[in-house]
CSV table of C-alpha atoms and ligand atoms in Angstrom, one decimal:
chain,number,residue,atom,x,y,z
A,1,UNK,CA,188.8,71.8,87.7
A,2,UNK,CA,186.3,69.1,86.3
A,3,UNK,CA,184.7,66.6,88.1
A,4,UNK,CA,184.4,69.1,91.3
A,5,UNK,CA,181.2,68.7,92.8
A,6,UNK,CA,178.1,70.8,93.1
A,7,UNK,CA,175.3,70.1,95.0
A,8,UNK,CA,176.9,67.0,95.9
A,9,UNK,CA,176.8,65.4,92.4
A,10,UNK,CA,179.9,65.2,89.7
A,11,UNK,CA,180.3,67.5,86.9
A,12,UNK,CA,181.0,65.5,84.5
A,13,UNK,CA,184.1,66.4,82.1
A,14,UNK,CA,181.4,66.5,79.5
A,15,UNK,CA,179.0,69.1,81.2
A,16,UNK,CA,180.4,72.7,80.8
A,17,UNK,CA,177.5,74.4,82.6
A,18,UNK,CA,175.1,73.5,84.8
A,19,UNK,CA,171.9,75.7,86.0
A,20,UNK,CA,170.3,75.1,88.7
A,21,UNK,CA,166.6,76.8,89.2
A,22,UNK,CA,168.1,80.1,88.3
A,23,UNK,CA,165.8,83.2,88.7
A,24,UNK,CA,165.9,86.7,88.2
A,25,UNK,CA,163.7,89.3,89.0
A,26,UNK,CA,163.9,93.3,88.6
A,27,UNK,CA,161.3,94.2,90.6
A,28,UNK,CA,157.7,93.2,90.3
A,29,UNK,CA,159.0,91.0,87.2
A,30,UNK,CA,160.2,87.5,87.0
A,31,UNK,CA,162.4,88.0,83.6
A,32,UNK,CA,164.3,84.2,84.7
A,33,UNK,CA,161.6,82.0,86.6
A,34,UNK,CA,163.5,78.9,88.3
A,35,UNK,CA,165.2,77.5,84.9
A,36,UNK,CA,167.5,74.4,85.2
A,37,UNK,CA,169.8,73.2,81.9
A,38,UNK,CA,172.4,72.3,80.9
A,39,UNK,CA,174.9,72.7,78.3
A,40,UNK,CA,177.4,69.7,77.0
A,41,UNK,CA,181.4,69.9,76.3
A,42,UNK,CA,181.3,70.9,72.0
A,43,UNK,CA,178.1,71.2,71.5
A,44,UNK,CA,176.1,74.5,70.1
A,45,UNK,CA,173.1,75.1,72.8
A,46,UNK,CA,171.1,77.3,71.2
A,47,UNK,CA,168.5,79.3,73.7
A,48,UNK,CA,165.6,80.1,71.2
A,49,UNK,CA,162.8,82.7,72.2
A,50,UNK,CA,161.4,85.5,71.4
A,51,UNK,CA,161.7,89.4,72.1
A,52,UNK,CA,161.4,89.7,76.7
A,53,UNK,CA,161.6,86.1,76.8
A,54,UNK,CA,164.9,86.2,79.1
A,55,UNK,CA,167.4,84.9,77.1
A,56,UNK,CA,170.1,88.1,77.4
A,57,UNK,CA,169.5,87.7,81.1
A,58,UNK,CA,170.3,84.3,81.3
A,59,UNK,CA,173.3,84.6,79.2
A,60,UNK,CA,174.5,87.8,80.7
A,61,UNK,CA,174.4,85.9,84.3
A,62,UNK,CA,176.3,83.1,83.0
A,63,UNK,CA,179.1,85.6,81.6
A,64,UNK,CA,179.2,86.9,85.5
A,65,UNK,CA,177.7,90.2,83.8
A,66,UNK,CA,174.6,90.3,86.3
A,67,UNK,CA,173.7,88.9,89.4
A,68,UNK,CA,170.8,86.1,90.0
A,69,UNK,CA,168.3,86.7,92.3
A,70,UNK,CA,168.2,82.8,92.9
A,71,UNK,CA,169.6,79.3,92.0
A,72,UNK,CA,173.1,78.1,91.0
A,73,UNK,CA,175.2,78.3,87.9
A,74,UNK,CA,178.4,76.3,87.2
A,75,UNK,CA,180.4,77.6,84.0
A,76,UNK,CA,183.7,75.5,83.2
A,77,UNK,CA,183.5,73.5,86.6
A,78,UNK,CA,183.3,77.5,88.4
A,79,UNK,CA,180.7,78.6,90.4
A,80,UNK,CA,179.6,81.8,89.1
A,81,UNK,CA,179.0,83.7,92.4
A,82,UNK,CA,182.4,82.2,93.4
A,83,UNK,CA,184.5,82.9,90.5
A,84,UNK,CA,183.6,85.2,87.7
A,85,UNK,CA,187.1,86.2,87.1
A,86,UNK,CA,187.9,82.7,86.1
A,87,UNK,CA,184.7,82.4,84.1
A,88,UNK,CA,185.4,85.4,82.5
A,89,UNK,CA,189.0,84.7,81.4
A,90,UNK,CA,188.1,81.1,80.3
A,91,UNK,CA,185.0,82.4,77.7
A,92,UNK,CA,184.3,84.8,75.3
A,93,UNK,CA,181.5,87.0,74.8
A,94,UNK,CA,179.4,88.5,71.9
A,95,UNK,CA,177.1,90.9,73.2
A,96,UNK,CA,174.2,92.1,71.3
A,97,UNK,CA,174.7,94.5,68.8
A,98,UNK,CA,178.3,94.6,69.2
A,99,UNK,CA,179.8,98.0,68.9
A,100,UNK,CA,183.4,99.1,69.6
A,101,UNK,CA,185.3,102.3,68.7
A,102,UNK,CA,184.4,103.7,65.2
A,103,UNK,CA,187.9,104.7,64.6
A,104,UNK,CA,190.0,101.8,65.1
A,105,UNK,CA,190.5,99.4,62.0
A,106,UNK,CA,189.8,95.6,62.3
A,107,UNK,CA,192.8,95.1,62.9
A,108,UNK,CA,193.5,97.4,66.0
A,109,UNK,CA,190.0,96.8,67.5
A,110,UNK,CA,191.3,93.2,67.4
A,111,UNK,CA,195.0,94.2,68.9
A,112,UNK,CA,193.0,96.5,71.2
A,113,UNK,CA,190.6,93.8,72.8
A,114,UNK,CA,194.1,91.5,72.7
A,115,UNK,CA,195.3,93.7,75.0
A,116,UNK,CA,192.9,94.1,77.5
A,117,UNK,CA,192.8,90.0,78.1
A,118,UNK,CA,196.6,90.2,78.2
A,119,UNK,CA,196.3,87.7,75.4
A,120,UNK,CA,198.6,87.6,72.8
A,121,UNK,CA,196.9,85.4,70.0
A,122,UNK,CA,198.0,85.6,66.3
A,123,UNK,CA,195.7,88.5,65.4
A,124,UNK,CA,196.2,88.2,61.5
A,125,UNK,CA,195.2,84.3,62.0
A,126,UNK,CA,192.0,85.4,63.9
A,127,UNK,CA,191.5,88.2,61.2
A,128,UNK,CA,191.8,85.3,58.7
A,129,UNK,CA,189.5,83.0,60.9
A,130,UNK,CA,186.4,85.6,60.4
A,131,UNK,CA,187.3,86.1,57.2
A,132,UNK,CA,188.0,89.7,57.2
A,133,UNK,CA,191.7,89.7,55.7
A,134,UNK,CA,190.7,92.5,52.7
A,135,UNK,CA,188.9,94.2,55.7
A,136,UNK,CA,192.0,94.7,58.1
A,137,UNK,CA,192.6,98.4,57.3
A,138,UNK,CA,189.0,99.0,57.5
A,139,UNK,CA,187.5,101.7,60.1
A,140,UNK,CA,185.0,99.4,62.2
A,141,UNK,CA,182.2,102.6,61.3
A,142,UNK,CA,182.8,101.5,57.5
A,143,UNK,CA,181.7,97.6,57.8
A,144,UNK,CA,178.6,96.5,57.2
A,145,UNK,CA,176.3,95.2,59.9
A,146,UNK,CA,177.7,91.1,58.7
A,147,UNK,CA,181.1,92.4,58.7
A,148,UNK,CA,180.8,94.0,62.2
A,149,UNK,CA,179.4,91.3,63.7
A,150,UNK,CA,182.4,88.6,62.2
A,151,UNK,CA,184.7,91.3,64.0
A,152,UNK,CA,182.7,90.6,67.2
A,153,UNK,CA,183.3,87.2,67.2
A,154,UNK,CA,187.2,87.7,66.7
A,155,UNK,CA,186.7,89.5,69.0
A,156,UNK,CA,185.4,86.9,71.2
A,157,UNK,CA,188.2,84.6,70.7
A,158,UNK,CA,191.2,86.9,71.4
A,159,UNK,CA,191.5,84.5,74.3
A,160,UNK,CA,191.1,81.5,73.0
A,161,UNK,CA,188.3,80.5,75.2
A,162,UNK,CA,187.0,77.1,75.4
A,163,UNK,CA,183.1,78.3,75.6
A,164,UNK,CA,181.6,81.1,73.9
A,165,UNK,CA,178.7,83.2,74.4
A,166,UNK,CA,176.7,84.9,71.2
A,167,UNK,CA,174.1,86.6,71.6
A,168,UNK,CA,171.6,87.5,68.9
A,169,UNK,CA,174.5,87.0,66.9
A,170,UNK,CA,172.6,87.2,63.3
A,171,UNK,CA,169.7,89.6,64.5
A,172,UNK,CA,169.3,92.2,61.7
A,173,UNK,CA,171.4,91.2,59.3
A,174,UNK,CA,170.0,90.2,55.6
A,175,UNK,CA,170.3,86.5,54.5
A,176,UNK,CA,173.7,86.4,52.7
A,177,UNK,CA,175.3,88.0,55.8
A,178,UNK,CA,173.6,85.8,58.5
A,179,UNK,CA,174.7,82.6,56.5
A,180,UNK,CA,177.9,83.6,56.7
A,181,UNK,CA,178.0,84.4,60.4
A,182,UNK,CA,176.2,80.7,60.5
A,183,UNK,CA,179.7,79.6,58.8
A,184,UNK,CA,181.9,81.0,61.3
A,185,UNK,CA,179.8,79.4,64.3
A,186,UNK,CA,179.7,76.1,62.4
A,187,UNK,CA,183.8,76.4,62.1
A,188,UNK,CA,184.1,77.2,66.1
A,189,UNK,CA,182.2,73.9,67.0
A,190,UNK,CA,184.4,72.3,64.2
A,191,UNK,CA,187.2,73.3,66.3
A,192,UNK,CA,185.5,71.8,69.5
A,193,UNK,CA,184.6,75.0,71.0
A,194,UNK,CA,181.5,75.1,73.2
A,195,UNK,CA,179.0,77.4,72.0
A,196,UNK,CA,175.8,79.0,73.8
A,197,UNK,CA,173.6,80.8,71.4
A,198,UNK,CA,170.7,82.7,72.1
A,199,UNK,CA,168.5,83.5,69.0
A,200,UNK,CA,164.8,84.3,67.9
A,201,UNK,CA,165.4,82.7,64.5
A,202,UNK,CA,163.7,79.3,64.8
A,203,UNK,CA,166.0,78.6,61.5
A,204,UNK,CA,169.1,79.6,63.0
A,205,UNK,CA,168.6,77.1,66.2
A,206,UNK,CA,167.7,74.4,63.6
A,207,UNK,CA,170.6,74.7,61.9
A,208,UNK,CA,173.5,75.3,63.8
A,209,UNK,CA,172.1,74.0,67.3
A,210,UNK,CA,172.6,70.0,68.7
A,211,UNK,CA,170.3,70.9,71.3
A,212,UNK,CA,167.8,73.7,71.6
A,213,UNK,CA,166.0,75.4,74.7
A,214,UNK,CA,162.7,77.2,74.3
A,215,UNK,CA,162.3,80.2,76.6
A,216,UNK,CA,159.1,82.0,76.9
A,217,UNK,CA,158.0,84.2,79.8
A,218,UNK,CA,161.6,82.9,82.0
A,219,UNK,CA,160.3,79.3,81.7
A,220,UNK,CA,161.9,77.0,79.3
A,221,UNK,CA,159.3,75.4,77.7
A,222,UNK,CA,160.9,72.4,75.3
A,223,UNK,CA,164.6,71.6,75.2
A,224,UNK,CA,165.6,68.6,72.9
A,225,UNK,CA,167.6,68.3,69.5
A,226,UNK,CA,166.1,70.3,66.9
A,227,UNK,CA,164.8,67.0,65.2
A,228,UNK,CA,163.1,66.0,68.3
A,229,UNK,CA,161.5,69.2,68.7
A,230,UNK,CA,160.1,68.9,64.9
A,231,UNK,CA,159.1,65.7,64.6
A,232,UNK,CA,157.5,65.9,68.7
A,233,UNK,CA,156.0,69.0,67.8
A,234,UNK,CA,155.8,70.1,64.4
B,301,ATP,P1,165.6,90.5,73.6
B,301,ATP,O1,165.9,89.6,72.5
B,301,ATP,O2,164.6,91.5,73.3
B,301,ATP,O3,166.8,91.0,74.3
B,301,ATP,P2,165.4,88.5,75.7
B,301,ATP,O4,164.8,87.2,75.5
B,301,ATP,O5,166.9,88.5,75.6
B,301,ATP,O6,164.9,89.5,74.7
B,301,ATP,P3,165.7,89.9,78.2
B,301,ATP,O7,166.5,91.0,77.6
B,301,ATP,O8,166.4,88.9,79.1
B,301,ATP,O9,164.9,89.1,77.1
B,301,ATP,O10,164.5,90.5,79.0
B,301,ATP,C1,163.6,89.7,79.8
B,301,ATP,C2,162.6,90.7,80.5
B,301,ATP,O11,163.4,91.4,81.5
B,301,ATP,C3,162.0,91.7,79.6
B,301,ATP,O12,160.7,92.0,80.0
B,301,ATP,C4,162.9,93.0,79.8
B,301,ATP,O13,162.1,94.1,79.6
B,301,ATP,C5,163.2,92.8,81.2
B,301,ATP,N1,164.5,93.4,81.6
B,301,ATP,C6,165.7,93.1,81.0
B,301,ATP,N2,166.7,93.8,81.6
B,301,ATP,C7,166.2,94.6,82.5
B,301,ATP,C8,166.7,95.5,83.5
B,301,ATP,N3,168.0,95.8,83.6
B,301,ATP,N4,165.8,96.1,84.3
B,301,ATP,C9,164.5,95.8,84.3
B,301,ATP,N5,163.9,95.0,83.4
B,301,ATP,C10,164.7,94.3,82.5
């Protein structure tokens, strides 16, 4: 699947996606405006922006969730207008503000979303991953918003995906749960996963991220390491 070719050059087995002058528009306005990136095998590419910027739109066309209105996108080496289905079942998505049944335990919701992958990981290893093994038994409407969001990304991983997606993963939660949530990503790109990010959280970016793109208005404005962008920029 690697080193196919788009646009007549080589993915390299290093490049998991590539964008192309991607665009999207809903009506009168241009929420994606011609953006090209991309994002390297293990790294944590963090999309940094704020509120309208474009960054769920982005990330929800790469996850073969919406359409573009123009460009090119290559996910894992697969064209997303070709092959969502094999997108989809090679990544794992955390939307934003993730919410699943209120009466279903951790441990079902995780069994439950299992299920619908025809996955069959270890559940109680991915319970233990996220760190929600006194939790298991817990109704998802009784976590709090940290705990809800760790269940997310086990969530996320029932497949064992090579490249996940999170979006806003810390948005709203206080300090104490957001670091932990920082923990968990820092473990997944421990484990080599590839990890897309989208935050508003200029301290999130700096400290989880290799690479960071700024989006404002559809445009990416800077996209460097987070040390580059400091010392360039301030
Ligand atoms: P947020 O963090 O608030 O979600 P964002 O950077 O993720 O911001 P998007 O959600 O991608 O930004 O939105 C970009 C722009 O597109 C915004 O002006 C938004 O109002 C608009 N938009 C998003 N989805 C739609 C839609 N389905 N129909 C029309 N406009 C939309």
């Amino acid at each position: 699947l690697r080193g196919r070719s788009c646009w007549g050059v080589c993915l390299s087995d290093n490049v998991t996606i590539e964008v192309r002058e991607l665009t999207k528009r809903y009506g009168e306005l241009v929420a994606v405006n011609g953006i090209s990136f991309t994002v390297n095998r293990g790294e944590i590419f963090a999309f940094l922006g704020p509120n309208g910027a474009g960054k769920t739109t982005t990330v929800e066309i790469l996850e073969c969730l919406r359409k573009p209105t123009g460009g090119k996108a290559f996910v894992l080496g697969f064209d997303i207008g070709k092959n969502p289905r094999e997108i989809k079942k090679r990544s794992g998505v955390l939307p934003q503000d993730f919410y699943t049944y209120e009466r279903l335990t951790v441990r079902e919701t995780v069994q439950y979303y299992a299920g619908m992958f025809d996955a069959h990981p270890d559940v109680d290893e991915l319970i233990r991953l996220v760190d929600l093994e006194d939790k298991k038994n817990v109704l998802f409407r009784n976590l709090s918003g940290g705990l809800k969001q760790r269940l997310g990304i086990a969530v996320a991983l029932v497949n064992d995906p090579e490249l996940i997606f999170l979006d806003e993963p810390s948005a709203g939660l206080d300090p104490k749960a957001r670091h932990g949530v920082w923990h968990l990503i820092d473990g997944l790109h421990k484990k080599g996963k590839t990890v897309f990010l989208t935050t508003h959280y200029m301290e999130e970016a700096e400290v989880l991220a290799d690479r960071v793109g700024i989006i404002h208005y559809g445009k990416i404005v800077a996209l460097d390491s987070p040390q580059n962008l400091i010392s360039e920029n301030g």
